[in-house]
Amino acid sequence: MTMPDNEAGFTLIEALVALAILAIASAGLIRALEGSVDAARGLERRATAQWVAENRLAELSLDHGKAIDRPPVVRMLDQDWRVTEDIRSSDDPDIRQIIVSLADSRGAPLVTLRGFIDAGTTTP
């Protein structure tokens, strides 16, 4: 029994071409999703590093920038952050400039935060 031409359906080659097109489109979609996930991870790392730097600057501000033994590695959100701080004098003897730099555990620098604090040399 033969089928009429209008009911023949897809040939094997047509089905393989459709599957190949679907595979190529899926690969492109997966690459785009991987890029989006990497961008979100990078944003999370930079935001966390910014929080750690702001926390360190707040600690230094509370202590008027005095040399208090602070850990060089801070753990936040299950990641270790290397914190370096550089306290400098400024043109005003009542104000100190502080530069807080953060790097991840591999040493890649992520954030540098610059602030000014009261040196505590004068009393109100």
PDB file of C-alpha atoms in Angstrom:
ATOM      1  CA  MET A   1       0.000   0.000   0.000  1.00  0.00           C
ATOM      2  CA  THR A   2       1.514   3.316  -1.066  1.00  0.00           C
ATOM      3  CA  MET A   3       0.913   6.657   0.595  1.00  0.00           C
ATOM      4  CA  PRO A   4       0.044   9.786  -1.331  1.00  0.00           C
ATOM      5  CA  ASP A   5       2.752  12.445  -1.598  1.00  0.00           C
ATOM      6  CA  ASN A   6       0.961  14.927   0.688  1.00  0.00           C
ATOM      7  CA  GLU A   7       1.024  12.424   3.615  1.00  0.00           C
ATOM      8  CA  ALA A   8       4.617  11.280   3.205  1.00  0.00           C
ATOM      9  CA  GLY A   9       5.942  13.168   6.302  1.00  0.00           C
ATOM     10  CA  PHE A  10       9.581  14.070   6.980  1.00  0.00           C
ATOM     11  CA  THR A  11      12.431  12.274   5.385  1.00  0.00           C
ATOM     12  CA  LEU A  12      15.373  11.144   7.473  1.00  0.00           C
ATOM     13  CA  ILE A  13      17.596  13.898   6.049  1.00  0.00           C
ATOM     14  CA  GLU A  14      15.059  16.603   6.938  1.00  0.00           C
ATOM     15  CA  ALA A  15      14.873  15.305  10.508  1.00  0.00           C
ATOM     16  CA  LEU A  16      18.687  15.255  10.802  1.00  0.00           C
ATOM     17  CA  VAL A  17      18.954  18.828   9.492  1.00  0.00           C
ATOM     18  CA  ALA A  18      16.331  19.988  12.005  1.00  0.00           C
ATOM     19  CA  LEU A  19      18.218  18.244  14.842  1.00  0.00           C
ATOM     20  CA  ALA A  20      21.501  19.820  13.730  1.00  0.00           C
ATOM     21  CA  ILE A  21      19.934  23.304  13.745  1.00  0.00           C
ATOM     22  CA  LEU A  22      18.498  22.646  17.205  1.00  0.00           C
ATOM     23  CA  ALA A  23      21.895  21.468  18.500  1.00  0.00           C
ATOM     24  CA  ILE A  24      23.666  24.579  17.177  1.00  0.00           C
ATOM     25  CA  ALA A  25      21.039  26.860  18.730  1.00  0.00           C
ATOM     26  CA  SER A  26      21.291  25.006  22.050  1.00  0.00           C
ATOM     27  CA  ALA A  27      25.080  25.384  22.105  1.00  0.00           C
ATOM     28  CA  GLY A  28      24.747  29.129  21.570  1.00  0.00           C
ATOM     29  CA  LEU A  29      22.176  29.377  24.345  1.00  0.00           C
ATOM     30  CA  ILE A  30      24.422  27.473  26.761  1.00  0.00           C
ATOM     31  CA  ARG A  31      27.349  29.815  25.996  1.00  0.00           C
ATOM     32  CA  ALA A  32      25.144  32.845  26.624  1.00  0.00           C
ATOM     33  CA  LEU A  33      23.959  31.410  29.954  1.00  0.00           C
ATOM     34  CA  GLU A  34      27.545  30.653  31.035  1.00  0.00           C
ATOM     35  CA  GLY A  35      28.526  34.248  30.285  1.00  0.00           C
ATOM     36  CA  SER A  36      25.596  35.529  32.316  1.00  0.00           C
ATOM     37  CA  VAL A  37      26.513  33.326  35.298  1.00  0.00           C
ATOM     38  CA  ASP A  38      30.167  34.450  35.124  1.00  0.00           C
ATOM     39  CA  ALA A  39      29.097  38.102  35.059  1.00  0.00           C
ATOM     40  CA  ALA A  40      26.855  37.582  38.101  1.00  0.00           C
ATOM     41  CA  ARG A  41      29.684  35.863  40.001  1.00  0.00           C
ATOM     42  CA  GLY A  42      32.058  38.716  39.191  1.00  0.00           C
ATOM     43  CA  LEU A  43      29.522  41.273  40.367  1.00  0.00           C
ATOM     44  CA  GLU A  44      29.018  39.342  43.605  1.00  0.00           C
ATOM     45  CA  ARG A  45      32.790  39.201  44.211  1.00  0.00           C
ATOM     46  CA  ARG A  46      33.256  42.920  43.589  1.00  0.00           C
ATOM     47  CA  ALA A  47      30.288  43.832  45.824  1.00  0.00           C
ATOM     48  CA  THR A  48      31.594  41.621  48.627  1.00  0.00           C
ATOM     49  CA  ALA A  49      35.072  43.104  48.292  1.00  0.00           C
ATOM     50  CA  GLN A  50      33.553  46.589  48.481  1.00  0.00           C
ATOM     51  CA  TRP A  51      31.730  45.643  51.717  1.00  0.00           C
ATOM     52  CA  VAL A  52      34.927  44.297  53.274  1.00  0.00           C
ATOM     53  CA  ALA A  53      36.817  47.472  52.320  1.00  0.00           C
ATOM     54  CA  GLU A  54      34.050  49.673  53.737  1.00  0.00           C
ATOM     55  CA  ASN A  55      34.047  47.637  56.965  1.00  0.00           C
ATOM     56  CA  ARG A  56      37.814  48.048  57.336  1.00  0.00           C
ATOM     57  CA  LEU A  57      37.553  51.792  56.688  1.00  0.00           C
ATOM     58  CA  ALA A  58      34.818  52.032  59.348  1.00  0.00           C
ATOM     59  CA  GLU A  59      37.015  50.108  61.828  1.00  0.00           C
ATOM     60  CA  LEU A  60      39.901  52.466  61.151  1.00  0.00           C
ATOM     61  CA  SER A  61      37.629  55.465  61.530  1.00  0.00           C
ATOM     62  CA  LEU A  62      36.466  54.258  64.948  1.00  0.00           C
ATOM     63  CA  ASP A  63      40.069  53.817  66.094  1.00  0.00           C
ATOM     64  CA  HIS A  64      41.217  57.128  64.520  1.00  0.00           C
ATOM     65  CA  GLY A  65      43.577  55.143  62.276  1.00  0.00           C
ATOM     66  CA  LYS A  66      45.704  53.918  65.155  1.00  0.00           C
ATOM     67  CA  ALA A  67      47.938  50.945  64.520  1.00  0.00           C
ATOM     68  CA  ILE A  68      45.814  48.179  65.997  1.00  0.00           C
ATOM     69  CA  ASP A  69      46.646  44.612  65.100  1.00  0.00           C
ATOM     70  CA  ARG A  70      44.018  43.665  62.502  1.00  0.00           C
ATOM     71  CA  PRO A  71      44.031  40.413  60.582  1.00  0.00           C
ATOM     72  CA  PRO A  72      45.383  40.776  57.035  1.00  0.00           C
ATOM     73  CA  VAL A  73      42.879  38.161  55.824  1.00  0.00           C
ATOM     74  CA  VAL A  74      39.150  38.628  56.329  1.00  0.00           C
ATOM     75  CA  ARG A  75      36.602  35.894  55.645  1.00  0.00           C
ATOM     76  CA  MET A  76      33.248  36.958  54.227  1.00  0.00           C
ATOM     77  CA  LEU A  77      30.708  34.899  52.291  1.00  0.00           C
ATOM     78  CA  ASP A  78      32.924  31.803  52.406  1.00  0.00           C
ATOM     79  CA  GLN A  79      35.817  33.563  50.718  1.00  0.00           C
ATOM     80  CA  ASP A  80      39.117  34.891  52.067  1.00  0.00           C
ATOM     81  CA  TRP A  81      40.027  38.511  51.281  1.00  0.00           C
ATOM     82  CA  ARG A  82      43.514  39.997  51.679  1.00  0.00           C
ATOM     83  CA  VAL A  83      43.257  43.499  53.118  1.00  0.00           C
ATOM     84  CA  THR A  84      46.051  46.046  52.957  1.00  0.00           C
ATOM     85  CA  GLU A  85      45.760  49.504  54.402  1.00  0.00           C
ATOM     86  CA  ASP A  86      47.948  52.521  53.866  1.00  0.00           C
ATOM     87  CA  ILE A  87      47.519  55.361  56.365  1.00  0.00           C
ATOM     88  CA  ARG A  88      49.001  58.672  55.256  1.00  0.00           C
ATOM     89  CA  SER A  89      49.032  62.156  56.640  1.00  0.00           C
ATOM     90  CA  SER A  90      47.305  64.928  54.751  1.00  0.00           C
ATOM     91  CA  ASP A  91      47.823  68.673  54.445  1.00  0.00           C
ATOM     92  CA  ASP A  92      45.480  69.091  57.402  1.00  0.00           C
ATOM     93  CA  PRO A  93      47.085  67.665  60.572  1.00  0.00           C
ATOM     94  CA  ASP A  94      43.642  66.713  61.915  1.00  0.00           C
ATOM     95  CA  ILE A  95      42.836  64.458  58.965  1.00  0.00           C
ATOM     96  CA  ARG A  96      44.495  61.265  57.771  1.00  0.00           C
ATOM     97  CA  GLN A  97      44.095  59.678  54.394  1.00  0.00           C
ATOM     98  CA  ILE A  98      43.499  55.927  54.336  1.00  0.00           C
ATOM     99  CA  ILE A  99      43.743  53.688  51.296  1.00  0.00           C
ATOM    100  CA  VAL A 100      42.240  50.226  51.776  1.00  0.00           C
ATOM    101  CA  SER A 101      42.994  47.681  49.039  1.00  0.00           C
ATOM    102  CA  LEU A 102      41.415  44.260  48.712  1.00  0.00           C
ATOM    103  CA  ALA A 103      42.539  41.217  46.794  1.00  0.00           C
ATOM    104  CA  ASP A 104      41.069  37.748  46.603  1.00  0.00           C
ATOM    105  CA  SER A 105      42.875  34.655  47.862  1.00  0.00           C
ATOM    106  CA  ARG A 106      44.767  34.366  44.548  1.00  0.00           C
ATOM    107  CA  GLY A 107      46.093  37.912  44.906  1.00  0.00           C
ATOM    108  CA  ALA A 108      43.998  39.483  42.148  1.00  0.00           C
ATOM    109  CA  PRO A 109      43.215  43.084  43.193  1.00  0.00           C
ATOM    110  CA  LEU A 110      39.518  43.888  43.185  1.00  0.00           C
ATOM    111  CA  VAL A 111      38.795  47.055  45.165  1.00  0.00           C
ATOM    112  CA  THR A 112      40.724  50.106  46.310  1.00  0.00           C
ATOM    113  CA  LEU A 113      38.842  52.419  48.639  1.00  0.00           C
ATOM    114  CA  ARG A 114      40.167  55.824  49.648  1.00  0.00           C
ATOM    115  CA  GLY A 115      38.837  57.669  52.670  1.00  0.00           C
ATOM    116  CA  PHE A 116      39.649  60.305  55.220  1.00  0.00           C
ATOM    117  CA  ILE A 117      39.357  60.019  58.977  1.00  0.00           C
ATOM    118  CA  ASP A 118      39.789  62.254  61.968  1.00  0.00           C
ATOM    119  CA  ALA A 119      43.302  61.872  63.302  1.00  0.00           C
ATOM    120  CA  GLY A 120      42.130  62.562  66.837  1.00  0.00           C
ATOM    121  CA  THR A 121      44.792  65.215  67.407  1.00  0.00           C
ATOM    122  CA  THR A 122      42.373  67.871  68.596  1.00  0.00           C
ATOM    123  CA  THR A 123      39.619  67.657  71.176  1.00  0.00           C
ATOM    124  CA  PRO A 124      36.322  69.490  70.836  1.00  0.00           C
TER     125      PRO A 124
END
